[in-house]
Amino acid sequence: MDFARDRLRHLIEQHPDFYPMYTMQGRWKHTGEAWTHWCDGFLPGMLWIVYGREPQSSPDRVWWRQQAIRYSKPLEPRKHDRDVHDLGFIFMSAYYRWFRLTQDPSLKAVVLEAGNTLALRYQPKGRYLRSFVSAESLFIDIMMNVGIIFYAAIERGDRDLMDIAMRHTLTTRRVLVRGDGSTAHEGLFDADTGELLKQSTHQGYRGDSCWSRGLAWALYGFSSCFGYTRDPRFLRTAEACADYYIEHTPADGVPPWDYDAPPESRDQVDTSAAAIAAAGLFRLGGLIADPLKGMLYDSAARHILGTLCTQYLGKSDAEWEGILKGGVYHIHKKLGVNESVMWGEYFFLEALDAALAPVSG
């Protein structure tokens, strides 16, 4: 965590007011393609995590708060952004954390409006939230974002929002999570009938393979949805994804970028998938009623973190600007492969925050 604080301070001082996505040769600011702008909430989210861990007596506490506000405020207009399916990533990472620390109702209002905007992506015939790609496309990634609709529905007592969130989650469970707990990246539907046509992928090896980051999104996302609803179907799905991750990931806890990748590329790990899985396992372990399973998931999360902290930190390279090496953005587009990626950084810090004892004083 201390190293992460140092890297965040370096990022702010070297690249002020810049919202990075992935490094190139370890450097954040570059001209490489962004593809989509879905990562802007992760930097302020990390700053809120660091601020939340600063003791009241710390001389740096005010500075971290100032920086967290500085990087959060420019995001507010995106509460009306209808072009992305990533409003949960953006606002639950930044504004929701800000609200939790301050209880300012104006901050909650921003989160609720973003949840309402995301719900506008709902496709009634297929019963899912469409991806940014097209109206026929459902991404497993949206499981990480549908939580903001559940939150808005609960806070507003809005049955329509709750119905949208429930239907999307049940559709994703039915069409993207397989019987063994593995996951597909994308489902493609017939726009006229709402019928699922096939499983597909943009970032995995094949449509029928298991892209590891997608599996981690599902593990974490279904755990969160169970937390909002206590629906046992969501818990069973989260457990199935967690069990697949634990059983099929190498002993160190860090998966290949795709579990079905061919031998020539299987050595490429994705530490961002590991970080997401660790954060999701902590969340699932804290929600599950079975104490033994809870201990299993907690232990698995700590094991993953142990590997990430000892083998993948950027501190081994003085020129590396990121926190966590070995992440993958988009292997087919050759974007951010074996680099630091912002979602990996964010969920690594979230998992560290969960593992560390509460701050005193």
Coordinates of C-alpha atoms in Angstrom, one line a residue:
M1 CA 0.0 0.0 0.0
D2 CA 2.9 2.4 0.7
F3 CA 4.3 1.6 -2.7
A4 CA 0.9 2.3 -4.3
R5 CA 0.7 5.6 -2.5
D6 CA 4.1 6.6 -3.9
R7 CA 3.2 5.6 -7.4
L8 CA -0.1 7.6 -7.2
R9 CA 1.7 10.7 -6.0
H10 CA 4.2 10.3 -8.8
L11 CA 1.4 10.0 -11.4
I12 CA -0.3 13.1 -10.2
E13 CA 2.9 15.1 -10.0
Q14 CA 4.3 14.0 -13.4
H15 CA 1.0 13.9 -15.3
P16 CA -1.4 16.4 -13.7
D17 CA -5.1 16.1 -14.5
F18 CA -4.5 13.1 -16.7
Y19 CA -6.7 10.0 -16.5
P20 CA -4.6 7.1 -17.7
M21 CA -5.8 3.7 -18.9
Y22 CA -2.7 1.6 -19.5
T23 CA 1.1 2.0 -19.7
M24 CA 3.4 1.6 -22.7
Q25 CA 6.7 0.2 -21.6
G26 CA 5.7 1.2 -18.1
R27 CA 4.9 4.8 -18.9
W28 CA 1.4 6.2 -18.4
K29 CA 1.2 9.1 -20.8
H30 CA 1.5 8.1 -24.4
T31 CA -0.3 8.3 -27.7
G32 CA -1.6 4.7 -27.8
E33 CA -5.2 4.1 -28.6
A34 CA -7.8 4.3 -25.8
W35 CA -10.5 2.3 -27.6
T36 CA -13.2 3.4 -25.1
H37 CA -13.2 5.8 -22.2
W38 CA -14.3 3.7 -19.3
C39 CA -11.5 4.0 -16.8
D40 CA -11.8 7.6 -15.6
G41 CA -13.3 6.6 -12.2
F42 CA -10.4 4.4 -11.2
L43 CA -7.8 7.0 -10.4
P44 CA -10.1 9.1 -8.1
G45 CA -11.3 5.8 -6.6
M46 CA -7.8 4.9 -5.7
L47 CA -7.2 8.3 -4.2
W48 CA -10.4 7.9 -2.0
I49 CA -9.0 4.5 -0.9
V50 CA -5.7 6.1 0.1
Y51 CA -7.5 9.0 1.8
G52 CA -9.7 6.7 3.7
R53 CA -6.7 4.8 5.1
E54 CA -4.9 8.0 6.2
P55 CA -5.0 8.4 10.0
Q56 CA -6.6 11.6 11.3
S57 CA -3.2 12.8 12.5
S58 CA -1.5 12.3 9.1
P59 CA -0.1 15.5 7.6
D60 CA -0.9 14.1 4.2
R61 CA -4.6 13.5 4.8
V62 CA -5.7 16.9 3.5
W63 CA -3.6 16.6 0.4
W64 CA -5.1 13.2 -0.5
R65 CA -8.6 14.5 0.0
Q66 CA -7.9 17.5 -2.2
Q67 CA -6.5 15.3 -5.0
A68 CA -9.5 12.9 -4.7
I69 CA -11.9 15.7 -5.1
R70 CA -9.9 17.3 -7.9
Y71 CA -10.1 14.0 -10.0
S72 CA -13.7 13.2 -9.1
K73 CA -15.4 16.5 -9.9
P74 CA -14.8 16.5 -13.6
L75 CA -16.6 13.2 -13.9
E76 CA -20.0 14.5 -12.8
P77 CA -21.3 15.4 -16.3
R78 CA -20.9 11.8 -17.3
K79 CA -23.9 10.9 -15.1
H80 CA -25.9 11.6 -18.3
D81 CA -23.5 9.6 -20.6
R82 CA -25.6 7.2 -22.7
D83 CA -22.8 6.0 -24.9
V84 CA -21.1 3.6 -22.5
H85 CA -22.1 0.7 -20.3
D86 CA -19.5 1.6 -17.7
L87 CA -21.2 4.1 -15.4
G88 CA -20.8 1.7 -12.5
F89 CA -17.1 1.7 -13.0
I90 CA -17.0 5.4 -13.2
F91 CA -19.3 6.5 -10.4
M92 CA -19.2 3.6 -7.9
S93 CA -15.4 3.9 -7.9
A94 CA -15.3 7.6 -7.4
Y95 CA -18.5 9.3 -6.3
Y96 CA -19.9 6.5 -4.3
R97 CA -16.7 6.2 -2.3
W98 CA -16.7 10.0 -1.8
F99 CA -20.3 9.8 -0.6
R100 CA -19.5 7.0 1.8
L101 CA -16.8 9.0 3.4
T102 CA -18.8 12.3 3.7
Q103 CA -22.5 11.4 3.6
D104 CA -23.1 14.4 1.4
P105 CA -26.5 13.9 -0.2
S106 CA -25.5 15.8 -3.3
L107 CA -22.9 13.2 -4.1
K108 CA -25.5 10.4 -3.6
A109 CA -27.7 12.2 -6.1
V110 CA -25.0 12.0 -8.8
V111 CA -24.7 8.3 -8.3
L112 CA -28.4 7.7 -8.4
E113 CA -28.7 9.7 -11.6
A114 CA -25.9 7.7 -13.2
G115 CA -27.8 4.5 -12.3
N116 CA -30.9 5.9 -13.9
T117 CA -28.9 6.7 -17.1
L118 CA -27.4 3.2 -17.3
A119 CA -30.9 1.7 -17.1
L120 CA -31.8 3.4 -20.3
R121 CA -29.6 0.8 -22.1
Y122 CA -32.2 -1.9 -21.3
Q123 CA -33.4 -4.0 -24.2
P124 CA -36.8 -5.3 -23.3
K125 CA -37.0 -8.1 -25.9
G126 CA -33.8 -9.8 -24.7
R127 CA -34.0 -8.5 -21.1
Y128 CA -30.5 -7.2 -20.9
L129 CA -28.5 -4.0 -20.8
R130 CA -26.8 -3.5 -24.2
S131 CA -23.1 -3.1 -24.5
F132 CA -21.5 0.0 -26.1
V133 CA -20.9 -2.1 -29.3
S134 CA -24.5 -2.5 -30.5
A135 CA -28.1 -3.1 -29.3
E136 CA -27.7 -6.8 -30.0
S137 CA -24.6 -7.2 -27.7
L138 CA -24.5 -8.1 -24.0
F139 CA -21.1 -8.1 -22.3
I140 CA -20.1 -9.9 -19.1
D141 CA -18.4 -6.7 -18.1
I142 CA -21.8 -5.1 -17.4
M143 CA -22.1 -7.3 -14.3
M144 CA -19.6 -4.9 -12.8
N145 CA -21.9 -2.0 -13.6
V146 CA -25.4 -3.2 -13.0
G147 CA -24.9 -2.7 -9.3
I148 CA -25.3 1.0 -9.7
I149 CA -28.9 0.3 -10.9
F150 CA -29.6 -2.0 -7.9
Y151 CA -28.3 0.8 -5.7
A152 CA -30.4 3.5 -7.3
A153 CA -33.5 1.2 -7.2
I154 CA -33.1 0.5 -3.5
E155 CA -32.4 4.1 -2.5
R156 CA -35.3 5.4 -4.6
G157 CA -37.7 2.5 -3.9
D158 CA -38.0 2.3 -7.7
R159 CA -39.6 -1.0 -8.8
D160 CA -39.0 -0.4 -12.5
L161 CA -35.2 0.1 -11.9
M162 CA -35.1 -3.0 -9.7
D163 CA -36.9 -5.0 -12.4
I164 CA -34.4 -3.9 -15.1
A165 CA -31.4 -4.8 -12.8
M166 CA -32.9 -8.2 -11.9
R167 CA -33.8 -9.1 -15.5
H168 CA -30.3 -8.1 -16.8
T169 CA -28.6 -10.2 -14.1
L170 CA -30.7 -13.2 -14.7
T171 CA -30.2 -13.0 -18.4
T172 CA -26.5 -12.8 -18.0
R173 CA -26.5 -15.7 -15.6
R174 CA -28.5 -17.8 -18.2
V175 CA -26.6 -16.9 -21.4
L176 CA -23.0 -16.1 -20.4
V177 CA -22.3 -18.3 -17.3
R178 CA -21.7 -21.9 -18.3
G179 CA -22.6 -25.0 -16.2
D180 CA -19.0 -25.4 -15.0
G181 CA -18.8 -21.8 -13.8
S182 CA -16.7 -20.5 -16.7
T183 CA -18.0 -17.5 -18.6
A184 CA -18.3 -16.1 -22.1
H185 CA -17.4 -12.5 -22.9
E186 CA -20.4 -11.6 -25.1
G187 CA -23.8 -12.7 -26.0
L188 CA -25.3 -11.7 -29.4
F189 CA -29.1 -11.5 -29.7
D190 CA -31.7 -11.3 -32.5
A191 CA -32.9 -7.7 -32.1
D192 CA -36.4 -8.6 -33.4
T193 CA -37.1 -11.6 -31.2
G194 CA -34.7 -11.2 -28.2
E195 CA -33.4 -14.7 -28.9
L196 CA -29.7 -15.5 -28.0
L197 CA -27.9 -16.3 -31.2
K198 CA -24.4 -17.2 -29.9
Q199 CA -21.7 -16.5 -27.5
S200 CA -18.9 -14.3 -28.8
T201 CA -15.8 -12.4 -27.7
H202 CA -13.8 -9.2 -28.4
Q203 CA -11.0 -9.8 -26.0
G204 CA -11.0 -13.6 -25.3
Y205 CA -9.4 -16.3 -27.4
R206 CA -12.6 -17.7 -28.8
G207 CA -16.4 -17.2 -28.3
D208 CA -16.5 -20.5 -26.4
S209 CA -13.3 -19.9 -24.4
C210 CA -13.0 -18.5 -20.9
W211 CA -11.4 -15.0 -20.9
S212 CA -10.0 -14.7 -17.4
R213 CA -10.9 -11.0 -16.8
G214 CA -14.5 -11.8 -17.8
L215 CA -14.6 -14.6 -15.3
A216 CA -13.3 -12.2 -12.6
W217 CA -15.9 -9.6 -13.6
A218 CA -18.6 -12.3 -13.2
L219 CA -17.2 -13.5 -9.8
Y220 CA -17.2 -10.0 -8.4
G221 CA -20.3 -8.8 -10.1
F222 CA -22.6 -11.6 -9.1
S223 CA -21.2 -11.3 -5.5
S224 CA -22.2 -7.7 -5.5
C225 CA -25.7 -8.4 -6.9
F226 CA -26.2 -11.0 -4.1
G227 CA -25.2 -8.3 -1.6
Y228 CA -27.9 -6.0 -3.0
T229 CA -30.7 -8.6 -3.3
R230 CA -29.8 -11.7 -1.2
D231 CA -31.1 -13.7 -4.2
P232 CA -29.7 -17.2 -3.7
R233 CA -29.4 -17.6 -7.5
F234 CA -26.8 -14.9 -7.6
L235 CA -24.9 -16.4 -4.8
R236 CA -24.8 -19.8 -6.5
T237 CA -23.5 -18.2 -9.6
A238 CA -20.8 -16.2 -7.8
E239 CA -19.7 -19.4 -6.0
A240 CA -19.5 -21.3 -9.3
C241 CA -17.3 -18.6 -10.9
A242 CA -15.1 -18.4 -7.8
D243 CA -14.7 -22.2 -7.7
Y244 CA -13.8 -22.3 -11.4
Y245 CA -11.2 -19.6 -10.8
I246 CA -9.7 -21.4 -7.9
E247 CA -9.7 -24.8 -9.6
H248 CA -8.4 -23.7 -13.0
T249 CA -5.9 -21.0 -12.1
P250 CA -2.2 -21.9 -11.6
A251 CA -1.1 -22.5 -8.0
D252 CA 0.2 -18.9 -7.6
G253 CA -3.3 -17.5 -8.1
V254 CA -2.6 -15.5 -11.3
P255 CA -4.4 -16.7 -14.4
P256 CA -3.4 -16.8 -18.1
W257 CA -5.2 -14.1 -20.1
D258 CA -7.6 -16.8 -21.4
Y259 CA -7.9 -20.2 -19.8
D260 CA -8.2 -21.8 -23.3
A261 CA -5.4 -19.8 -24.9
P262 CA -3.1 -21.7 -27.2
P263 CA 0.4 -22.7 -26.0
E264 CA 2.1 -19.9 -27.8
S265 CA 0.3 -17.2 -25.8
R266 CA -0.7 -19.1 -22.7
D267 CA 2.3 -17.8 -20.8
Q268 CA 0.9 -14.3 -20.9
V269 CA -0.8 -13.8 -17.5
D270 CA -3.3 -11.1 -16.6
T271 CA -2.6 -9.7 -13.2
S272 CA -5.6 -7.4 -13.5
A273 CA -7.9 -10.5 -13.6
A274 CA -6.1 -11.7 -10.5
A275 CA -6.6 -8.3 -8.7
I276 CA -10.3 -8.3 -9.6
A277 CA -10.7 -11.9 -8.5
A278 CA -9.0 -11.1 -5.1
A279 CA -11.3 -8.2 -4.5
G280 CA -14.3 -10.3 -5.5
L281 CA -13.3 -13.2 -3.3
F282 CA -13.0 -10.9 -0.3
R283 CA -16.5 -9.6 -1.1
L284 CA -17.9 -13.1 -1.6
G285 CA -16.3 -14.4 1.6
G286 CA -17.8 -11.6 3.6
L287 CA -21.3 -12.3 2.3
I288 CA -21.5 -16.1 2.4
A289 CA -23.2 -17.8 5.3
D290 CA -21.0 -21.0 5.2
P291 CA -18.0 -20.1 7.5
L292 CA -15.8 -22.7 5.9
K293 CA -16.4 -21.5 2.4
G294 CA -16.0 -17.9 3.6
M295 CA -12.6 -18.9 5.0
L296 CA -11.7 -20.6 1.7
Y297 CA -12.5 -17.5 -0.4
D298 CA -10.7 -15.2 2.1
S299 CA -7.6 -17.5 2.0
A300 CA -7.6 -17.6 -1.8
A301 CA -7.8 -13.8 -2.0
R302 CA -4.9 -13.4 0.4
H303 CA -2.9 -16.0 -1.5
I304 CA -3.4 -14.0 -4.8
L305 CA -2.4 -10.8 -3.1
G306 CA 0.7 -12.5 -1.8
T307 CA 1.8 -13.4 -5.3
L308 CA 1.0 -10.0 -6.7
C309 CA 2.9 -8.2 -3.9
T310 CA 6.0 -10.4 -4.2
Q311 CA 6.2 -11.0 -8.0
Y312 CA 4.5 -8.3 -9.9
L313 CA 5.0 -4.9 -8.3
G314 CA 6.5 -2.3 -10.4
K315 CA 9.1 -1.5 -7.8
S316 CA 11.5 -3.9 -9.4
D317 CA 12.0 -1.4 -12.2
A318 CA 12.9 2.2 -11.3
E319 CA 11.5 3.5 -14.6
W320 CA 8.1 1.8 -14.2
E321 CA 5.3 4.3 -13.4
G322 CA 2.6 1.8 -12.6
I323 CA 1.9 -0.2 -9.5
L324 CA 1.2 -3.7 -10.8
K325 CA 2.9 -5.3 -13.8
G326 CA 1.6 -8.1 -16.0
G327 CA -1.8 -6.7 -16.8
V328 CA -3.6 -7.0 -20.2
Y329 CA -5.9 -4.6 -21.8
H330 CA -6.7 -5.9 -25.3
I331 CA -4.4 -8.7 -26.5
H332 CA -5.8 -8.8 -30.1
K333 CA -5.4 -5.0 -30.6
K334 CA -2.0 -5.2 -28.9
L335 CA -3.0 -2.6 -26.3
G336 CA -1.6 -2.6 -22.8
V337 CA -0.2 -6.2 -23.0
N338 CA 2.1 -7.1 -20.1
E339 CA 1.7 -3.5 -18.7
S340 CA 0.0 -1.7 -15.8
V341 CA -3.7 -1.2 -16.4
M342 CA -5.9 1.1 -14.4
W343 CA -8.6 -1.4 -13.4
G344 CA -5.8 -3.7 -12.2
E345 CA -4.4 -0.9 -10.1
Y346 CA -7.8 0.0 -8.7
F347 CA -9.0 -3.5 -7.7
F348 CA -5.5 -4.3 -6.4
L349 CA -5.9 -1.4 -4.0
E350 CA -9.4 -2.4 -3.2
A351 CA -8.2 -5.9 -2.3
L352 CA -5.3 -4.6 -0.3
D353 CA -7.7 -2.3 1.6
A354 CA -9.9 -5.3 2.4
A355 CA -6.9 -7.4 3.6
L356 CA -5.4 -4.7 5.8
A357 CA -6.5 -4.0 9.3
P358 CA -8.7 -0.9 9.8
V359 CA -6.9 2.4 10.3
S360 CA -6.9 3.6 13.9
G361 CA -6.7 7.2 15.1

